[in-house]
Amino acid sequence: MSATLGFSCPICIGRHLDRVELANGHVYMCPGCGAKYPIVAGIVRFVDSDRYVRNFSFEWKIHRRTQIDSEGRGASVRNFYFRFGQKPEFFRGKRVLDVGVGAGRYADVALRAGAEVWGVDLSFSVEIAKENLAHFGNRFHPAQADLFNPPFAPESFDVIYSFGVLHHTPNPRKGFDALVKLLKPGGVICITTYPDYGMYYTSRHARKLTTRIPAPVLYALTTLFTVAFYFPYKYLGLRHGLMGRLLPMSMSNSLKEAVLDTYDCYSPKYQFCYAVHEVFDWFKENGLERVDARPQPTTVLGWKPV
Ligand SMILES: [Zn+2]
């Protein structure tokens, strides 16, 4: 038996878990309520399925490294430091929580800066993140978990971020409130959500249909659509016409990223869009200080009072 690395029982808030060996493998067990959390493929699981995010489990299996390799990494690094308004030195040695870690593009940045990172996701993408970030050794702690029942004690983290994730949950505001509780006094939290304009907003009519299509079929359709219309949309102005308004498409720099982003837009079950001032209010109402919005669609950060 050994103490687990920073995870605690989501039922008995803050109760540390023990790693115990059973006949069929290792589990994390709560000494309070007796709940068992299995370790599958080296990752602790606090949920038994990927619930409403099957599309993301599928998406990251196909695009394991699209956002991590060379070109994608540059954008991740730029976004990360721009959103926090901090230099890499700030993150060294800090306890960082990545909520909705996906394939690990932003955890990669924090780990390179020298942070210790806990990366949670409701989808099976945590398995891809673990693979992509294996070279960081025991500074990265993945878990499959639900942010509404987080497996962490209150005030555990110096830094929390969730980029492009909360709007895919059934109640983004409630999810945000849950995250603030996990932040240490003096810590900083930064989130991005979709803005109330652009592709993610204008796709809302088409999404009523597309979100009912099984993931592999929808992926095939969005790939065909993107490959056929990416250049006419981009260079012949098609994106400004009726078709472009009804069926918006990602204009990412590469066709591969555009395929990923377009599927990403049409597939999630939940997809809320927010004006900056709405998210700003979440921070204020949670008593956060030095609240700041960044001129990148709906990015807000704030600090917990000491
Ligand atoms: Zn418990």
XYZ file of C-alpha atoms and ligand atoms in Angstrom:
307
model
C 0.000 0.000 0.000
C 1.249 3.482 -0.792
C -0.265 6.937 -0.767
C -1.460 8.013 -4.204
C -0.049 10.986 -6.017
C -2.449 13.784 -5.234
C -5.720 12.023 -6.078
C -8.459 11.758 -3.487
C -11.892 10.183 -3.203
C -14.521 12.134 -5.201
C -17.196 10.934 -2.758
C -15.399 11.638 0.550
C -14.042 15.053 -0.454
C -10.314 15.253 0.210
C -9.890 11.699 1.550
C -6.616 10.208 0.341
C -6.672 6.913 -1.506
C -4.581 3.816 -0.940
C -3.125 1.776 -3.755
C -4.013 -1.848 -3.072
C -3.348 -5.055 -4.928
C -6.285 -7.300 -5.752
C -6.309 -10.635 -7.532
C -7.156 -8.929 -10.844
C -4.741 -5.997 -10.593
C -4.162 -2.742 -8.726
C -6.895 -0.355 -7.649
C -7.053 2.853 -5.657
C -9.268 2.334 -2.646
C -10.869 4.878 -0.346
C -10.315 3.996 3.334
C -13.405 6.100 4.151
C -16.200 4.691 1.968
C -14.471 1.640 0.493
C -14.974 2.799 -3.105
C -12.532 1.230 -5.546
C -11.093 3.069 -8.538
C -9.457 0.722 -11.037
C -6.155 1.370 -12.729
C -6.529 0.436 -16.388
C -3.590 0.761 -18.778
C -1.697 2.567 -16.037
C -4.401 5.233 -15.576
C -6.719 5.585 -12.607
C -10.402 5.673 -13.610
C -12.901 7.604 -11.526
C -15.671 7.065 -14.097
C -16.802 3.857 -15.735
C -17.473 5.246 -19.231
C -16.906 8.285 -21.419
C -20.600 9.292 -21.137
C -21.404 12.343 -23.299
C -17.926 12.751 -24.842
C -17.638 9.637 -27.013
C -16.904 11.979 -29.914
C -13.715 13.150 -28.189
C -12.557 9.621 -27.418
C -12.877 9.009 -31.152
C -11.356 12.309 -32.263
C -8.137 12.023 -30.258
C -7.579 8.436 -31.280
C -7.335 9.613 -34.888
C -5.517 12.879 -34.201
C -3.088 11.593 -31.579
C -0.358 14.064 -32.406
C -1.932 16.601 -34.792
C -1.708 19.370 -32.183
C 1.509 18.202 -30.550
C 3.892 17.867 -33.482
C 5.990 20.794 -34.744
C 3.397 23.203 -36.210
C 0.708 22.435 -33.678
C 3.119 22.814 -30.788
C 4.042 26.372 -31.794
C 0.394 27.421 -31.507
C -0.015 25.636 -28.155
C 3.025 27.428 -26.709
C 1.863 30.819 -27.986
C -1.719 30.330 -26.720
C -0.599 29.057 -23.335
C 1.690 31.946 -22.392
C -0.500 34.561 -24.000
C -3.549 33.397 -22.034
C -1.733 33.385 -18.699
C 0.375 36.486 -19.406
C 3.273 34.686 -17.695
C 6.741 33.493 -18.630
C 7.777 29.802 -18.461
C 9.663 30.410 -15.169
C 6.336 31.082 -13.444
C 5.244 27.455 -13.883
C 8.424 25.738 -12.676
C 7.767 23.466 -9.692
C 4.069 24.447 -9.536
C 1.181 22.029 -9.050
C -0.915 22.401 -12.179
C -4.332 20.956 -13.080
C -5.255 20.538 -16.766
C -9.010 20.011 -17.060
C -9.925 18.297 -20.310
C -6.367 17.304 -21.135
C -7.320 15.761 -24.520
C -4.213 14.468 -26.289
C -2.058 16.624 -24.005
C -1.154 19.696 -26.106
C -1.211 22.172 -23.195
C 0.018 19.768 -20.507
C 3.034 19.353 -22.813
C 3.725 23.106 -22.528
C 3.342 23.184 -18.724
C 5.543 20.099 -18.313
C 8.250 21.617 -20.511
C 8.174 24.659 -18.234
C 8.942 22.359 -15.287
C 5.495 22.041 -13.671
C 3.991 18.909 -12.133
C 0.756 18.329 -14.008
C -2.446 16.433 -13.212
C -4.383 15.905 -16.441
C -8.003 14.773 -16.303
C -10.476 14.048 -19.049
C -13.847 12.347 -19.162
C -12.963 10.773 -22.496
C -10.521 7.978 -23.253
C -8.169 10.615 -24.669
C -6.271 10.400 -21.347
C -4.724 7.239 -22.775
C -3.347 9.232 -25.725
C -2.118 11.989 -23.387
C -0.293 9.415 -21.269
C 1.398 8.060 -24.387
C 2.293 11.506 -25.760
C 3.694 12.722 -22.433
C 5.377 9.509 -21.247
C 8.857 11.071 -21.535
C 8.041 13.465 -18.677
C 7.953 10.470 -16.323
C 6.220 10.918 -12.983
C 5.685 14.672 -13.370
C 2.489 13.899 -15.323
C -0.480 12.264 -13.556
C -3.372 11.328 -15.866
C -6.831 10.287 -14.690
C -10.167 9.642 -16.350
C -12.566 11.651 -14.228
C -15.623 13.880 -14.147
C -14.993 17.537 -13.344
C -18.312 17.742 -11.498
C -16.960 15.162 -9.011
C -13.254 15.903 -9.087
C -10.840 13.415 -7.471
C -8.889 16.143 -5.664
C -8.890 17.787 -2.265
C -9.967 21.454 -2.091
C -7.170 24.013 -2.538
C -4.758 21.527 -4.136
C -3.413 23.497 -7.099
C -1.309 26.600 -7.784
C -2.521 26.796 -11.368
C -5.675 25.493 -13.025
C -6.587 25.828 -16.663
C -9.280 24.476 -18.924
C -8.964 25.469 -22.545
C -11.947 24.839 -24.794
C -13.580 22.292 -22.498
C -16.200 23.661 -20.081
C -18.587 24.578 -22.926
C -18.775 20.855 -23.785
C -20.211 19.947 -20.368
C -23.912 19.973 -19.410
C -23.408 22.926 -17.004
C -20.280 25.019 -17.717
C -20.898 27.514 -14.906
C -21.273 24.763 -12.304
C -18.126 23.120 -13.663
C -16.209 26.360 -13.276
C -17.390 26.783 -9.664
C -16.139 23.247 -8.915
C -12.706 24.121 -10.307
C -12.347 27.299 -8.246
C -12.685 25.185 -5.082
C -9.589 23.214 -6.108
C -7.425 26.335 -6.377
C -5.034 27.271 -3.557
C -5.277 30.794 -2.134
C -2.950 32.910 -4.269
C -3.386 30.530 -7.217
C -4.464 31.431 -10.730
C -7.193 29.929 -12.915
C -7.564 30.547 -16.647
C -10.269 29.273 -18.976
C -11.320 29.684 -22.568
C -14.784 29.041 -23.952
C -16.276 29.385 -27.383
C -17.323 32.927 -28.252
C -20.878 33.870 -29.191
C -19.920 34.388 -32.834
C -17.966 32.485 -35.507
C -18.042 28.845 -36.547
C -18.951 27.362 -33.182
C -21.910 29.709 -32.898
C -23.215 29.683 -36.469
C -23.032 25.874 -36.622
C -25.761 25.628 -33.979
C -28.559 24.893 -36.485
C -26.680 22.177 -38.390
C -25.547 20.653 -35.090
C -29.113 19.711 -34.224
C -28.713 17.078 -36.926
C -24.974 16.311 -36.891
C -24.786 15.491 -33.168
C -27.145 12.553 -33.785
C -24.844 10.920 -36.346
C -22.501 8.163 -35.033
C -18.903 9.380 -34.618
C -17.198 7.377 -37.423
C -19.902 8.304 -39.964
C -19.815 11.974 -39.007
C -16.038 11.948 -39.171
C -16.152 10.533 -42.714
C -18.730 13.162 -43.728
C -16.873 16.131 -42.230
C -13.623 14.901 -43.783
C -15.228 14.714 -47.249
C -16.859 18.102 -46.736
C -13.616 19.737 -45.581
C -11.452 18.214 -48.292
C -13.939 19.199 -51.011
C -14.683 22.736 -49.839
C -11.678 23.955 -47.812
C -10.068 25.813 -50.725
C -13.323 27.160 -52.250
C -14.327 28.349 -48.760
C -10.962 29.955 -48.140
C -10.009 31.416 -51.508
C -13.282 31.758 -53.467
C -15.203 33.401 -50.649
C -17.712 30.557 -50.306
C -17.538 30.863 -46.523
C -19.266 34.255 -46.724
C -22.256 32.906 -48.682
C -25.374 31.133 -47.487
C -23.649 27.747 -47.507
C -20.792 29.103 -45.409
C -23.216 30.510 -42.889
C -25.267 27.322 -42.577
C -22.301 24.945 -42.724
C -19.277 26.828 -41.384
C -15.873 25.194 -41.634
C -12.577 25.652 -39.821
C -10.106 27.804 -41.743
C -7.104 26.438 -39.828
C -3.747 26.743 -41.546
C -3.442 23.146 -42.663
C -6.075 20.920 -44.199
C -5.383 18.275 -41.527
C -6.089 20.698 -38.698
C -9.164 21.997 -40.534
C -10.541 18.434 -40.703
C -9.957 18.014 -36.958
C -11.469 21.382 -36.043
C -14.489 20.988 -38.308
C -15.311 17.574 -36.864
C -14.683 19.072 -33.426
C -17.331 21.697 -34.147
C -20.107 19.396 -35.376
C -19.706 16.400 -33.071
C -19.944 17.379 -29.354
C -23.219 16.729 -27.600
C -22.930 19.963 -25.585
C -21.561 23.154 -27.089
C -22.312 26.457 -25.339
C -21.074 29.820 -26.573
C -20.380 32.843 -24.348
C -19.668 36.538 -24.562
C -16.562 37.598 -22.637
C -18.565 39.565 -20.053
C -20.596 36.474 -19.118
C -17.488 34.459 -18.263
C -15.971 37.518 -16.591
C -18.964 37.511 -14.215
C -18.327 33.853 -13.245
C -14.901 34.933 -11.977
C -16.239 37.972 -10.108
C -19.062 35.982 -8.517
C -16.533 33.422 -7.284
C -14.623 36.169 -5.477
C -11.572 35.961 -7.730
C -9.284 38.984 -7.967
C -7.268 40.702 -10.716
C -9.759 39.249 -13.184
C -8.557 39.851 -16.710
C -9.889 39.079 -20.179
C -7.528 38.386 -23.048
C -8.256 39.465 -26.590
C -8.519 35.922 -27.807
C -12.126 34.760 -28.071
C -13.434 34.458 -24.519
C -10.307 33.888 -22.458
C -10.533 34.984 -18.819
C -8.198 34.524 -15.867
C -8.309 35.419 -12.197
C -6.485 34.905 -8.902
C -7.808 33.484 -5.641
C -7.374 35.924 -2.749
C -4.731 34.939 -0.188
Zn -14.547 7.659 -0.207
